[in-house]
């Protein structure tokens, strides 16, 4: 782990229920989250979807950022497959243990973007 990743303060949502971001279409993240050249994340594309979630979780500066770009059900579906620094994965997993639970029913998490 880099010193930066270990020392960086990560924003956590107040609750997963407040994460109501888009689940379809194209998304362009604001410059403070994604400073790359203008890019539209296609949420129908699995790689784009995961990459956008990784960037938002790592670089969000406020809970509003998280609420605007992440969706609770989608996050649960991809959580175990996201490539995140250990510090952020631990912080989120500690606050929201349901992200890592395998006992979630199919009714709660549709298998569209499953980790298994």
PDB file of C-alpha atoms in Angstrom:
ATOM      1  CA  UNK A   1       0.000   0.000   0.000  1.00  0.00           C
ATOM      2  CA  UNK A   2       1.292   3.443  -0.858  1.00  0.00           C
ATOM      3  CA  UNK A   3       1.683   6.126   1.796  1.00  0.00           C
ATOM      4  CA  UNK A   4      -0.885   8.193  -0.059  1.00  0.00           C
ATOM      5  CA  UNK A   5      -3.517   5.428   0.019  1.00  0.00           C
ATOM      6  CA  UNK A   6      -2.845   4.769   3.710  1.00  0.00           C
ATOM      7  CA  UNK A   7      -3.063   8.445   4.713  1.00  0.00           C
ATOM      8  CA  UNK A   8      -5.822   9.661   2.405  1.00  0.00           C
ATOM      9  CA  UNK A   9      -9.128  10.370   4.155  1.00  0.00           C
ATOM     10  CA  UNK A  10     -11.928   8.545   2.373  1.00  0.00           C
ATOM     11  CA  UNK A  11     -15.521   9.732   2.421  1.00  0.00           C
ATOM     12  CA  UNK A  12     -18.130   7.212   3.508  1.00  0.00           C
ATOM     13  CA  UNK A  13     -21.874   7.524   2.945  1.00  0.00           C
ATOM     14  CA  UNK A  14     -24.185   8.075   5.861  1.00  0.00           C
ATOM     15  CA  UNK A  15     -26.082   4.975   4.754  1.00  0.00           C
ATOM     16  CA  UNK A  16     -26.165   2.768   1.674  1.00  0.00           C
ATOM     17  CA  UNK A  17     -29.833   3.673   1.275  1.00  0.00           C
ATOM     18  CA  UNK A  18     -28.869   7.210   0.279  1.00  0.00           C
ATOM     19  CA  UNK A  19     -26.838   6.008  -2.708  1.00  0.00           C
ATOM     20  CA  UNK A  20     -29.255   6.717  -5.550  1.00  0.00           C
ATOM     21  CA  UNK A  21     -26.957   7.332  -8.495  1.00  0.00           C
ATOM     22  CA  UNK A  22     -27.649   6.336 -12.085  1.00  0.00           C
ATOM     23  CA  UNK A  23     -27.839   2.718 -13.167  1.00  0.00           C
ATOM     24  CA  UNK A  24     -28.137   3.205 -16.924  1.00  0.00           C
ATOM     25  CA  UNK A  25     -26.847   5.530 -19.598  1.00  0.00           C
ATOM     26  CA  UNK A  26     -23.635   7.471 -19.784  1.00  0.00           C
ATOM     27  CA  UNK A  27     -22.023   9.374 -16.922  1.00  0.00           C
ATOM     28  CA  UNK A  28     -19.335  12.038 -16.986  1.00  0.00           C
ATOM     29  CA  UNK A  29     -17.776  12.545 -13.572  1.00  0.00           C
ATOM     30  CA  UNK A  30     -16.834  16.009 -12.332  1.00  0.00           C
ATOM     31  CA  UNK A  31     -13.192  17.044 -12.583  1.00  0.00           C
ATOM     32  CA  UNK A  32     -12.574  16.730  -8.815  1.00  0.00           C
ATOM     33  CA  UNK A  33     -13.376  13.002  -9.036  1.00  0.00           C
ATOM     34  CA  UNK A  34     -11.975  12.155 -12.470  1.00  0.00           C
ATOM     35  CA  UNK A  35      -9.288  14.468 -13.775  1.00  0.00           C
ATOM     36  CA  UNK A  36      -8.620  12.473 -16.949  1.00  0.00           C
ATOM     37  CA  UNK A  37      -9.642  13.904 -20.314  1.00  0.00           C
ATOM     38  CA  UNK A  38     -13.416  14.113 -20.774  1.00  0.00           C
ATOM     39  CA  UNK A  39     -14.773  10.576 -20.588  1.00  0.00           C
ATOM     40  CA  UNK A  40     -18.303   9.205 -20.599  1.00  0.00           C
ATOM     41  CA  UNK A  41     -18.687   6.023 -18.549  1.00  0.00           C
ATOM     42  CA  UNK A  42     -21.128   3.685 -20.275  1.00  0.00           C
ATOM     43  CA  UNK A  43     -22.975   1.986 -17.418  1.00  0.00           C
ATOM     44  CA  UNK A  44     -24.026  -0.858 -19.723  1.00  0.00           C
ATOM     45  CA  UNK A  45     -20.351  -1.753 -20.130  1.00  0.00           C
ATOM     46  CA  UNK A  46     -19.117  -3.851 -17.180  1.00  0.00           C
ATOM     47  CA  UNK A  47     -15.574  -2.458 -17.274  1.00  0.00           C
ATOM     48  CA  UNK A  48     -16.748   1.163 -17.431  1.00  0.00           C
ATOM     49  CA  UNK A  49     -19.258   0.528 -14.654  1.00  0.00           C
ATOM     50  CA  UNK A  50     -16.651  -0.919 -12.284  1.00  0.00           C
ATOM     51  CA  UNK A  51     -14.057   1.706 -13.185  1.00  0.00           C
ATOM     52  CA  UNK A  52     -16.499   4.519 -12.447  1.00  0.00           C
ATOM     53  CA  UNK A  53     -17.407   3.007  -9.068  1.00  0.00           C
ATOM     54  CA  UNK A  54     -13.727   2.589  -8.174  1.00  0.00           C
ATOM     55  CA  UNK A  55     -12.971   6.207  -9.078  1.00  0.00           C
ATOM     56  CA  UNK A  56     -15.958   7.596  -7.195  1.00  0.00           C
ATOM     57  CA  UNK A  57     -15.201   5.575  -4.049  1.00  0.00           C
ATOM     58  CA  UNK A  58     -11.511   6.534  -4.109  1.00  0.00           C
ATOM     59  CA  UNK A  59     -11.860  10.190  -5.053  1.00  0.00           C
ATOM     60  CA  UNK A  60     -15.216  11.449  -3.733  1.00  0.00           C
ATOM     61  CA  UNK A  61     -14.786  14.543  -1.593  1.00  0.00           C
ATOM     62  CA  UNK A  62     -18.272  14.645  -0.089  1.00  0.00           C
ATOM     63  CA  UNK A  63     -21.162  12.341   0.704  1.00  0.00           C
ATOM     64  CA  UNK A  64     -23.082  14.186  -2.001  1.00  0.00           C
ATOM     65  CA  UNK A  65     -20.541  12.863  -4.539  1.00  0.00           C
ATOM     66  CA  UNK A  66     -21.201   9.311  -3.363  1.00  0.00           C
ATOM     67  CA  UNK A  67     -24.980   9.767  -3.322  1.00  0.00           C
ATOM     68  CA  UNK A  68     -24.977  11.251  -6.829  1.00  0.00           C
ATOM     69  CA  UNK A  69     -22.874   8.609  -8.597  1.00  0.00           C
ATOM     70  CA  UNK A  70     -23.245   5.326  -6.678  1.00  0.00           C
ATOM     71  CA  UNK A  71     -26.357   3.168  -6.436  1.00  0.00           C
ATOM     72  CA  UNK A  72     -26.811   0.942  -3.361  1.00  0.00           C
ATOM     73  CA  UNK A  73     -28.024  -2.207  -5.121  1.00  0.00           C
ATOM     74  CA  UNK A  74     -25.409  -1.909  -7.854  1.00  0.00           C
ATOM     75  CA  UNK A  75     -22.668  -1.359  -5.272  1.00  0.00           C
ATOM     76  CA  UNK A  76     -23.653  -4.534  -3.429  1.00  0.00           C
ATOM     77  CA  UNK A  77     -23.500  -6.439  -6.699  1.00  0.00           C
ATOM     78  CA  UNK A  78     -19.978  -5.371  -7.653  1.00  0.00           C
ATOM     79  CA  UNK A  79     -18.367  -4.747  -4.274  1.00  0.00           C
ATOM     80  CA  UNK A  80     -16.203  -7.879  -4.076  1.00  0.00           C
ATOM     81  CA  UNK A  81     -14.856  -7.291  -7.582  1.00  0.00           C
ATOM     82  CA  UNK A  82     -13.796  -3.669  -7.132  1.00  0.00           C
ATOM     83  CA  UNK A  83     -10.078  -2.884  -7.123  1.00  0.00           C
ATOM     84  CA  UNK A  84      -9.667  -0.495  -4.189  1.00  0.00           C
ATOM     85  CA  UNK A  85      -6.915   0.378  -1.715  1.00  0.00           C
ATOM     86  CA  UNK A  86      -7.027  -1.814   1.383  1.00  0.00           C
ATOM     87  CA  UNK A  87      -7.691   1.212   3.602  1.00  0.00           C
ATOM     88  CA  UNK A  88     -10.836   2.216   1.718  1.00  0.00           C
ATOM     89  CA  UNK A  89     -12.081  -1.354   1.318  1.00  0.00           C
ATOM     90  CA  UNK A  90     -11.619  -1.899   5.070  1.00  0.00           C
ATOM     91  CA  UNK A  91     -13.333   1.377   6.018  1.00  0.00           C
ATOM     92  CA  UNK A  92     -16.378   0.658   3.850  1.00  0.00           C
ATOM     93  CA  UNK A  93     -16.503  -3.016   4.862  1.00  0.00           C
ATOM     94  CA  UNK A  94     -16.358  -2.118   8.553  1.00  0.00           C
ATOM     95  CA  UNK A  95     -19.119   0.474   8.260  1.00  0.00           C
ATOM     96  CA  UNK A  96     -21.258  -1.660   5.928  1.00  0.00           C
ATOM     97  CA  UNK A  97     -20.593  -5.360   6.591  1.00  0.00           C
ATOM     98  CA  UNK A  98     -23.533  -6.252   4.345  1.00  0.00           C
ATOM     99  CA  UNK A  99     -21.323  -5.399   1.364  1.00  0.00           C
ATOM    100  CA  UNK A 100     -19.222  -8.493   2.010  1.00  0.00           C
ATOM    101  CA  UNK A 101     -21.930 -10.835   3.228  1.00  0.00           C
ATOM    102  CA  UNK A 102     -22.595 -13.809   1.016  1.00  0.00           C
ATOM    103  CA  UNK A 103     -26.003 -14.519   2.550  1.00  0.00           C
ATOM    104  CA  UNK A 104     -27.818 -11.852   0.522  1.00  0.00           C
ATOM    105  CA  UNK A 105     -30.892 -13.201  -1.215  1.00  0.00           C
ATOM    106  CA  UNK A 106     -31.461 -12.954  -4.931  1.00  0.00           C
ATOM    107  CA  UNK A 107     -34.459 -10.696  -4.261  1.00  0.00           C
ATOM    108  CA  UNK A 108     -32.153  -8.187  -2.558  1.00  0.00           C
ATOM    109  CA  UNK A 109     -29.365  -8.335  -5.130  1.00  0.00           C
ATOM    110  CA  UNK A 110     -30.185  -9.333  -8.691  1.00  0.00           C
ATOM    111  CA  UNK A 111     -27.354 -11.407 -10.238  1.00  0.00           C
ATOM    112  CA  UNK A 112     -26.757  -8.992 -13.142  1.00  0.00           C
ATOM    113  CA  UNK A 113     -23.359  -7.784 -11.963  1.00  0.00           C
ATOM    114  CA  UNK A 114     -22.644 -10.480  -9.410  1.00  0.00           C
ATOM    115  CA  UNK A 115     -19.226 -11.235  -7.975  1.00  0.00           C
ATOM    116  CA  UNK A 116     -19.460 -14.995  -8.097  1.00  0.00           C
TER     117      UNK A 116
END
